[in-house]
CSV table of C-alpha atoms and ligand atoms in Angstrom, one decimal:
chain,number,residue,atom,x,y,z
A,1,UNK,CA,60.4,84.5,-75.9
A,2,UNK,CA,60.8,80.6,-75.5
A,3,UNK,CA,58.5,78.5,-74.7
A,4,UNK,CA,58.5,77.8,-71.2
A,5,UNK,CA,58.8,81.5,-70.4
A,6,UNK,CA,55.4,82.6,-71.5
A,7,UNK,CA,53.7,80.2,-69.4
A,8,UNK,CA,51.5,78.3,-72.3
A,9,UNK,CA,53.2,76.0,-72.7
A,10,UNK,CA,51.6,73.4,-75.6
A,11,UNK,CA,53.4,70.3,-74.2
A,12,UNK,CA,54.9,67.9,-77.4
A,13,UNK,CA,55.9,65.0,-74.9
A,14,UNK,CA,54.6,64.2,-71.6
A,15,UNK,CA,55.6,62.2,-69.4
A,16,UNK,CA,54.2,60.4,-66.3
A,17,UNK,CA,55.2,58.3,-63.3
A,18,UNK,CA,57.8,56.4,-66.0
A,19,UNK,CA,59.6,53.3,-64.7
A,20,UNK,CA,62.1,51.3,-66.3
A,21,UNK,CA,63.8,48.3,-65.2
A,22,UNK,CA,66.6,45.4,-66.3
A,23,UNK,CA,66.0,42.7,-64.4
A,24,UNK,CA,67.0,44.0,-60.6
A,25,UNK,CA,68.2,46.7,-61.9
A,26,UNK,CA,65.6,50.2,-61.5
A,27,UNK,CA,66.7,52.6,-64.1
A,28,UNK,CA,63.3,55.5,-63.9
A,29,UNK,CA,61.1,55.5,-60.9
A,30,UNK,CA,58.3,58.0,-61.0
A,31,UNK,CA,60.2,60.3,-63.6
A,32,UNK,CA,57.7,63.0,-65.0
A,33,UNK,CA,58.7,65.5,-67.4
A,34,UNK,CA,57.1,67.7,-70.1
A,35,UNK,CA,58.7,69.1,-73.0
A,36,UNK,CA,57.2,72.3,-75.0
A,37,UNK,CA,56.1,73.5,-78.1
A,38,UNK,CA,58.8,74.9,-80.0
A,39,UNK,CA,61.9,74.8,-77.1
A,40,UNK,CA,65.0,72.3,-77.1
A,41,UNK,CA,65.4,70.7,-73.9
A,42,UNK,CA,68.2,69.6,-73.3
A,43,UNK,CA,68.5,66.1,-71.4
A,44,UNK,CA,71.7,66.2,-69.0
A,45,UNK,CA,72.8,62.9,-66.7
A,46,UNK,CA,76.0,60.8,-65.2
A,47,UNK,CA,76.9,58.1,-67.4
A,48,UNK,CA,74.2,55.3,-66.8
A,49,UNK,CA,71.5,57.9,-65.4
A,50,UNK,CA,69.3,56.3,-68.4
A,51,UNK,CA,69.4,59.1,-71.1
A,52,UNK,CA,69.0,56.8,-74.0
A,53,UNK,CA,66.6,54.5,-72.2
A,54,UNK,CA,64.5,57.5,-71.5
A,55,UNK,CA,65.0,58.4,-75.1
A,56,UNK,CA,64.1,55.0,-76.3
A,57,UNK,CA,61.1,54.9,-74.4
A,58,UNK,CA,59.5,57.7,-75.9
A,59,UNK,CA,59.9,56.8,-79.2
A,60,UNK,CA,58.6,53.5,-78.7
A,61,UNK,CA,62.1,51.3,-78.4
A,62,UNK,CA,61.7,50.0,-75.1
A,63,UNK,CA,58.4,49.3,-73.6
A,64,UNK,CA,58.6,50.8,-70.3
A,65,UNK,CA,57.1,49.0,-67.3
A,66,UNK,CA,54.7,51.5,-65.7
A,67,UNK,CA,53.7,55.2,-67.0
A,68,UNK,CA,52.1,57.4,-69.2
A,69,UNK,CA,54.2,59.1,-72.5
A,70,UNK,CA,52.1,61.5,-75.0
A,71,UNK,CA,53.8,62.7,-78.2
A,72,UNK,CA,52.4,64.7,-80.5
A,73,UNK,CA,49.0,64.3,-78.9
A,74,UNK,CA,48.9,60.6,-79.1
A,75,UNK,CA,49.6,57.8,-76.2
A,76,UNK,CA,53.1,55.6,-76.7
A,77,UNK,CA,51.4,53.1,-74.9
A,78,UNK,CA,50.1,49.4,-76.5
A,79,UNK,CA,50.2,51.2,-80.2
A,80,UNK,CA,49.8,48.9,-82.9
A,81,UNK,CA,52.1,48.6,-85.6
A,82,UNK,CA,50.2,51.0,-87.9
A,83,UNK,CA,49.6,54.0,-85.2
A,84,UNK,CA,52.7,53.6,-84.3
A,85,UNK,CA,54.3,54.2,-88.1
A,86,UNK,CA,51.9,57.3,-88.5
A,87,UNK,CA,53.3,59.2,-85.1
A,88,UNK,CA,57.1,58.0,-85.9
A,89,UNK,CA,56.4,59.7,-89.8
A,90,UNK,CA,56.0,62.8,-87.4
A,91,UNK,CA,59.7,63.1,-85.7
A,92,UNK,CA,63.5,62.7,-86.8
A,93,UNK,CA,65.8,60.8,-85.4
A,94,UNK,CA,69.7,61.7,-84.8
A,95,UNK,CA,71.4,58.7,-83.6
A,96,UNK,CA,74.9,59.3,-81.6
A,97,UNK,CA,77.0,57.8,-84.4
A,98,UNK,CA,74.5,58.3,-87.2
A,99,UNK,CA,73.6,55.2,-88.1
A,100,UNK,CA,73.7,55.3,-91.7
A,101,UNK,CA,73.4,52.5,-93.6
A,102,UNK,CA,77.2,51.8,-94.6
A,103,UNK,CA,76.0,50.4,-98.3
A,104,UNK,CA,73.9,53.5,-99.5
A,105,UNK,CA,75.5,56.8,-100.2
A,106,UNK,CA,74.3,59.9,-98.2
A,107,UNK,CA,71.4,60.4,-100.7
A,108,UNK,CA,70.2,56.9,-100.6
A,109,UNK,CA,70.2,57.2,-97.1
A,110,UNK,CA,68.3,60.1,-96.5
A,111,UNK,CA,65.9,58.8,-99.0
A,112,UNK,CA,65.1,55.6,-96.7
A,113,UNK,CA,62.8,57.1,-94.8
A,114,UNK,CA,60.8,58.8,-98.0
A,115,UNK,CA,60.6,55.1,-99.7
A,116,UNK,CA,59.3,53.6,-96.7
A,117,UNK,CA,56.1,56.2,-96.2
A,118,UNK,CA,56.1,57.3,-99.6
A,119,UNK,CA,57.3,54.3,-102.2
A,120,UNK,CA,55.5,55.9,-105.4
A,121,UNK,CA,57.0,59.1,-105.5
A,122,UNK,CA,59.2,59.2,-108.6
A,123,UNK,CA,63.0,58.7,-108.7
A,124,UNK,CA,63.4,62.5,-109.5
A,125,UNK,CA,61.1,64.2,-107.4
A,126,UNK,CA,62.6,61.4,-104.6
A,127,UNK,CA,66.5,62.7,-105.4
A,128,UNK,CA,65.0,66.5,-105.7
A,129,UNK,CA,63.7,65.9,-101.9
A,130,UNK,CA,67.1,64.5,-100.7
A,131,UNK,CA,69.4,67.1,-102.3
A,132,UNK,CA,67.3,69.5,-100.3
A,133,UNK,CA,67.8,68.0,-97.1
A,134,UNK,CA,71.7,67.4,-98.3
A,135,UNK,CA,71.9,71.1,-98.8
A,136,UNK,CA,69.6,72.3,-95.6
A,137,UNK,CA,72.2,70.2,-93.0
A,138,UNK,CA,75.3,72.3,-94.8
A,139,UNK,CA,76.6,69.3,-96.9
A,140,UNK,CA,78.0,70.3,-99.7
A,141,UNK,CA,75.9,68.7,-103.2
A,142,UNK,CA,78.9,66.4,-103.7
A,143,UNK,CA,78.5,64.7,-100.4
A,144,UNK,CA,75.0,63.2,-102.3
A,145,UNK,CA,76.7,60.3,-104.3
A,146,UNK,CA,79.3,59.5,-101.3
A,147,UNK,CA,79.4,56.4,-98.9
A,148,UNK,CA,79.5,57.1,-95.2
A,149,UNK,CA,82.9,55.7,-95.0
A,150,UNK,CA,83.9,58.2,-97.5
A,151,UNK,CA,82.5,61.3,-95.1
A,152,UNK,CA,84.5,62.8,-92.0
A,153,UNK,CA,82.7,62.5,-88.6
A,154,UNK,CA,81.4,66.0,-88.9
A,155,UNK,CA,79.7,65.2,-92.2
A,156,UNK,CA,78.2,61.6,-90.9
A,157,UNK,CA,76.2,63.9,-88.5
A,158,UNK,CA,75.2,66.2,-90.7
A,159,UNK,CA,74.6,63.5,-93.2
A,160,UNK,CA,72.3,61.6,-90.5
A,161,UNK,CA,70.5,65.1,-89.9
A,162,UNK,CA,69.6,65.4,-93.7
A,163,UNK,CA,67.7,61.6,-92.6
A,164,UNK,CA,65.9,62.9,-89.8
A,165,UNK,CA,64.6,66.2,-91.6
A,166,UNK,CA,63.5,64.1,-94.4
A,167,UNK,CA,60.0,63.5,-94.0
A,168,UNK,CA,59.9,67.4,-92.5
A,169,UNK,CA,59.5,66.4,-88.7
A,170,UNK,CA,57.7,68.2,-86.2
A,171,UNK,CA,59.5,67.1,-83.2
A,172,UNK,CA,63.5,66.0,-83.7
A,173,UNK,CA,65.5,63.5,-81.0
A,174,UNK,CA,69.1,64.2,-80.6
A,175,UNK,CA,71.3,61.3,-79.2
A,176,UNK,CA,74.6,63.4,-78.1
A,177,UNK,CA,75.2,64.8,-81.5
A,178,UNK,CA,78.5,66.6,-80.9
A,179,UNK,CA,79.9,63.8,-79.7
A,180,UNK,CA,83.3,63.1,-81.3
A,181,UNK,CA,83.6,66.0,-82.8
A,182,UNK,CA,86.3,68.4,-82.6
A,183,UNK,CA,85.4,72.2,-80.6
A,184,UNK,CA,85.1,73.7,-83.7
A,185,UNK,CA,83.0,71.7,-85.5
A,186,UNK,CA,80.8,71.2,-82.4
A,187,UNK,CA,79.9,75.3,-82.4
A,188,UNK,CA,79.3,74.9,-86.4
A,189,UNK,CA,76.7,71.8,-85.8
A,190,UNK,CA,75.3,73.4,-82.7
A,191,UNK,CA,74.5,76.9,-84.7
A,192,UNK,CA,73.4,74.5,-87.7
A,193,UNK,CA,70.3,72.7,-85.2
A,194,UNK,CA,69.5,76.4,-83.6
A,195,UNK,CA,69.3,77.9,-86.5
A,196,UNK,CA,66.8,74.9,-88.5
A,197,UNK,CA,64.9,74.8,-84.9
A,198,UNK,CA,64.0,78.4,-85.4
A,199,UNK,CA,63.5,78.1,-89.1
A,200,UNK,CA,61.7,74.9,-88.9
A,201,UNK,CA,59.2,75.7,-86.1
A,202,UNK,CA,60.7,72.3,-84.3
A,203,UNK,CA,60.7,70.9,-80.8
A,204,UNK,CA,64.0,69.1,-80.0
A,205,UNK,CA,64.7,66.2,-77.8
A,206,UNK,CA,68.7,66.2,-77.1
A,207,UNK,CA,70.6,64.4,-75.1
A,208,UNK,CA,74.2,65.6,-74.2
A,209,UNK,CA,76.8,65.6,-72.5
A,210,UNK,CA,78.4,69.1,-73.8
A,211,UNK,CA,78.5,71.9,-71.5
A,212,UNK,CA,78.6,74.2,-74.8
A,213,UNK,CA,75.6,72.8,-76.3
A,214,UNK,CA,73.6,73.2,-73.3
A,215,UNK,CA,75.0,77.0,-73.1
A,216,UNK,CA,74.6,78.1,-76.3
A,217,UNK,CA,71.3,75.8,-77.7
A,218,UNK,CA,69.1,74.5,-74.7
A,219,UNK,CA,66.4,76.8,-74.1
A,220,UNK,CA,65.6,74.3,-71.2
A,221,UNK,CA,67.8,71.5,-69.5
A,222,UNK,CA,66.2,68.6,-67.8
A,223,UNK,CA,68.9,66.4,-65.2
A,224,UNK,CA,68.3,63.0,-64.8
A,225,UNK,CA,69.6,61.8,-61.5
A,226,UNK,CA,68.1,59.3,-58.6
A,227,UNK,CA,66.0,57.6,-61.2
A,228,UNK,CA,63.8,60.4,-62.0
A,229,UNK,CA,64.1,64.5,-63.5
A,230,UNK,CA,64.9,66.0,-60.7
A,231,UNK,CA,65.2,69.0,-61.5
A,232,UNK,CA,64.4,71.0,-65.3
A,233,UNK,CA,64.4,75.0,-66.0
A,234,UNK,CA,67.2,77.4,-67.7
A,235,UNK,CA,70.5,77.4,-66.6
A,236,UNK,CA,70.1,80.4,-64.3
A,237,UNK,CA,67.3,78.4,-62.8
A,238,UNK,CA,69.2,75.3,-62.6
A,239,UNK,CA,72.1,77.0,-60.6
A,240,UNK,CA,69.9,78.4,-58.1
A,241,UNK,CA,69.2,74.5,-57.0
A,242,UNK,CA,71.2,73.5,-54.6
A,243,UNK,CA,71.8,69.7,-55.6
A,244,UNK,CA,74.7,68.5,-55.4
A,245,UNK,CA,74.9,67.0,-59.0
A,246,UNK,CA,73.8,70.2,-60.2
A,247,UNK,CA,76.3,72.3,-58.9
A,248,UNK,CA,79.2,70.1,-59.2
A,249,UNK,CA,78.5,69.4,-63.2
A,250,UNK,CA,77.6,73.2,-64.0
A,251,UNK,CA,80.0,74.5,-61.4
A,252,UNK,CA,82.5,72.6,-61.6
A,253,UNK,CA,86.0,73.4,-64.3
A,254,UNK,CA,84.2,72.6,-67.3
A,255,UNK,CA,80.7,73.7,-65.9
A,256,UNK,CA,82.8,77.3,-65.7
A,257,UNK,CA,84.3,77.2,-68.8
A,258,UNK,CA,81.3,76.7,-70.5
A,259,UNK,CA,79.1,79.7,-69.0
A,260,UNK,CA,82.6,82.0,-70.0
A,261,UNK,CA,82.8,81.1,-73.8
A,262,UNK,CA,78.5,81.5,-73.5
A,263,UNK,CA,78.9,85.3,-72.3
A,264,UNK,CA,82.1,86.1,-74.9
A,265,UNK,CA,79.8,84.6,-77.7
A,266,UNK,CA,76.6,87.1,-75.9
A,267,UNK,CA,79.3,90.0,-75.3
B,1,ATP,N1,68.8,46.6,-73.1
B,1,ATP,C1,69.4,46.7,-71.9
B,1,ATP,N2,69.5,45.6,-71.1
B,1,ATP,C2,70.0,45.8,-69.8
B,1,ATP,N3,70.4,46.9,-69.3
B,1,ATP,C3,70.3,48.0,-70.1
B,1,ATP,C4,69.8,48.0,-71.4
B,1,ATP,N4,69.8,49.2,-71.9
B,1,ATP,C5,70.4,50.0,-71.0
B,1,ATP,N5,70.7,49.3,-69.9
B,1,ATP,C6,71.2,49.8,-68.6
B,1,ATP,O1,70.4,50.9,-68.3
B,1,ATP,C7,71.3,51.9,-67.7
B,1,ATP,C8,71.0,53.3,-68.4
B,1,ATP,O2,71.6,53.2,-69.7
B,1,ATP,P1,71.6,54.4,-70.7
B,1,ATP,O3,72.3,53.9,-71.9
B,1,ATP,O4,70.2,54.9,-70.8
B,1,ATP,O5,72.4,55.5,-69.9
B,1,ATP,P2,72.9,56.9,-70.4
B,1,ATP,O6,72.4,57.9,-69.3
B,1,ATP,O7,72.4,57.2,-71.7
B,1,ATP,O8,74.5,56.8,-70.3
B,1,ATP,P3,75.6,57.5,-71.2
B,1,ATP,O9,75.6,58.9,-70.8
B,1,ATP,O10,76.9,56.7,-70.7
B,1,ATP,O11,75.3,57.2,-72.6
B,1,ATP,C9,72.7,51.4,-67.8
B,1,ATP,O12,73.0,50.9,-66.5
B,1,ATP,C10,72.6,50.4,-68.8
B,1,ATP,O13,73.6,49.4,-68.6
């Protein structure tokens, strides 16, 4: 049973009455939303709709005008430096292209965020922690000593998600993280985040695009549209909505093909 279905749901992020704005430009008005416990919520959107802004805001990149966001418990709002480190040691970040850092091979990278919170664990115990993560995202123990550039798109995502499970996060954002890669490769990293959700206990933030992943991953999907959520549930739920973004994006061609490779995959 996922979250939202039994109707307790312990909320992870909430988020009230959120506005954003550039200048003239009004990217949230009054968006609410509340993810759960234990689900991955998808976050679906037209280009522009202000996925990543949304995303940003909650981990404390942009400093939104108006509005509440909880995470974990704790208020976004006016943290200091210090709170702010000790909730952020709490989640994992996936960044659309990875961003590793092009200079330090996978294992240096993954042991970034170890250094930063915890600088006096020993050089062994610190490589132990990041062959782990290496192996857990499905890289193979010679990815370790190898440079991003050296790694194929597939394994810069799974090298990033080795970074974001390294400090064993609670909560994990997902910036489009099939993005770019080819159908196959997509279904392999999609199975590879269901499968450390369940194992892992985690909540997951993701933001996509991919009509798969929502199909086969998202236990919920939230759509973004008119400034605010206007509209979050399952799928089924989703389609029984009659906006008109709603039914054109999961309706439409690709919408279609989607839901048929989801029930040959269930059949
Ligand atoms: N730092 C910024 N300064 C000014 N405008 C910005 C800034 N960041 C984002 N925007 C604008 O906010 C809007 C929402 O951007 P955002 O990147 O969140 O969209 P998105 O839904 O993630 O889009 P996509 O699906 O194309 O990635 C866009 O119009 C973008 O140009």
């Amino acid at each position: 049973m996922t979250a939202h279905e039994s109707k307790d749901c312990e909320p992870v992020i909430t988020i009230r009455g959120l506005r954003n704005s550039f200048g003239e430009a009004v990217i949230h008005e009054n968006l609410d939303l509340t993810v759960c416990k234990g689900e991955i919520l998808g976050v679906v959107g037209g280009s522009g709709t202000g996925k990543s802004v949304l995303m940003r805001s909650v981990i404390g990149l942009q400093s939104p005008e108006s509005g509440e966001i909880e995470v974990l418990g704790e208020s976004m709002i006016d943290r200091d430096e210090d709170e702010a480190k000790n909730i952020r040691r709490r989640w994992g970040i996936l960044f659309q292209a990875g961003a590793l850092f092009s200079t330090l091979t996978t294992a240096e990278n993954v042991e970034v965020p170890i250094r930063e919170y915890f600088p006096f664990i020993s050089k062994e115990l610190m490589d132990e922690i990041a062959g782990f993560k290496i192996a857990m995202s499905g890289l193979p123990p010679d990815a370790g000593p190898k440079f991003p550039s050296e790694l194929s798109g597939g394994m810069i995502k799974r090298a990033g998600l080795a970074r974001a499970l390294a400090l064993d996060p609670e909560l994990l954002f997902l910036d489009e993280p099939t993005a770019g890669l080819d159908p196959i490769s997509a279904a392999a990293f999609d199975e590879l985040i269901r499968s450390l959700q369940k194992k892992l206990g985690l909540t997951v933030f993701l933001i996509t695009h991919d009509l798969d992943t929502l199909y086969a991953i998202c236990d919920r999907v939230a759509v973004l549209a008119d400034k605010k959520v206007i509209a979050v549930g399952t799928i089924p739920e989703l389609l029984a909505t009659d906006h008109p973004w709603i039914q054109e994006y999961f309706n439409g061609p690709r919408g279609r093909s989607a839901a048929d490779t989801a029930k040959k995959v269930d059949a």
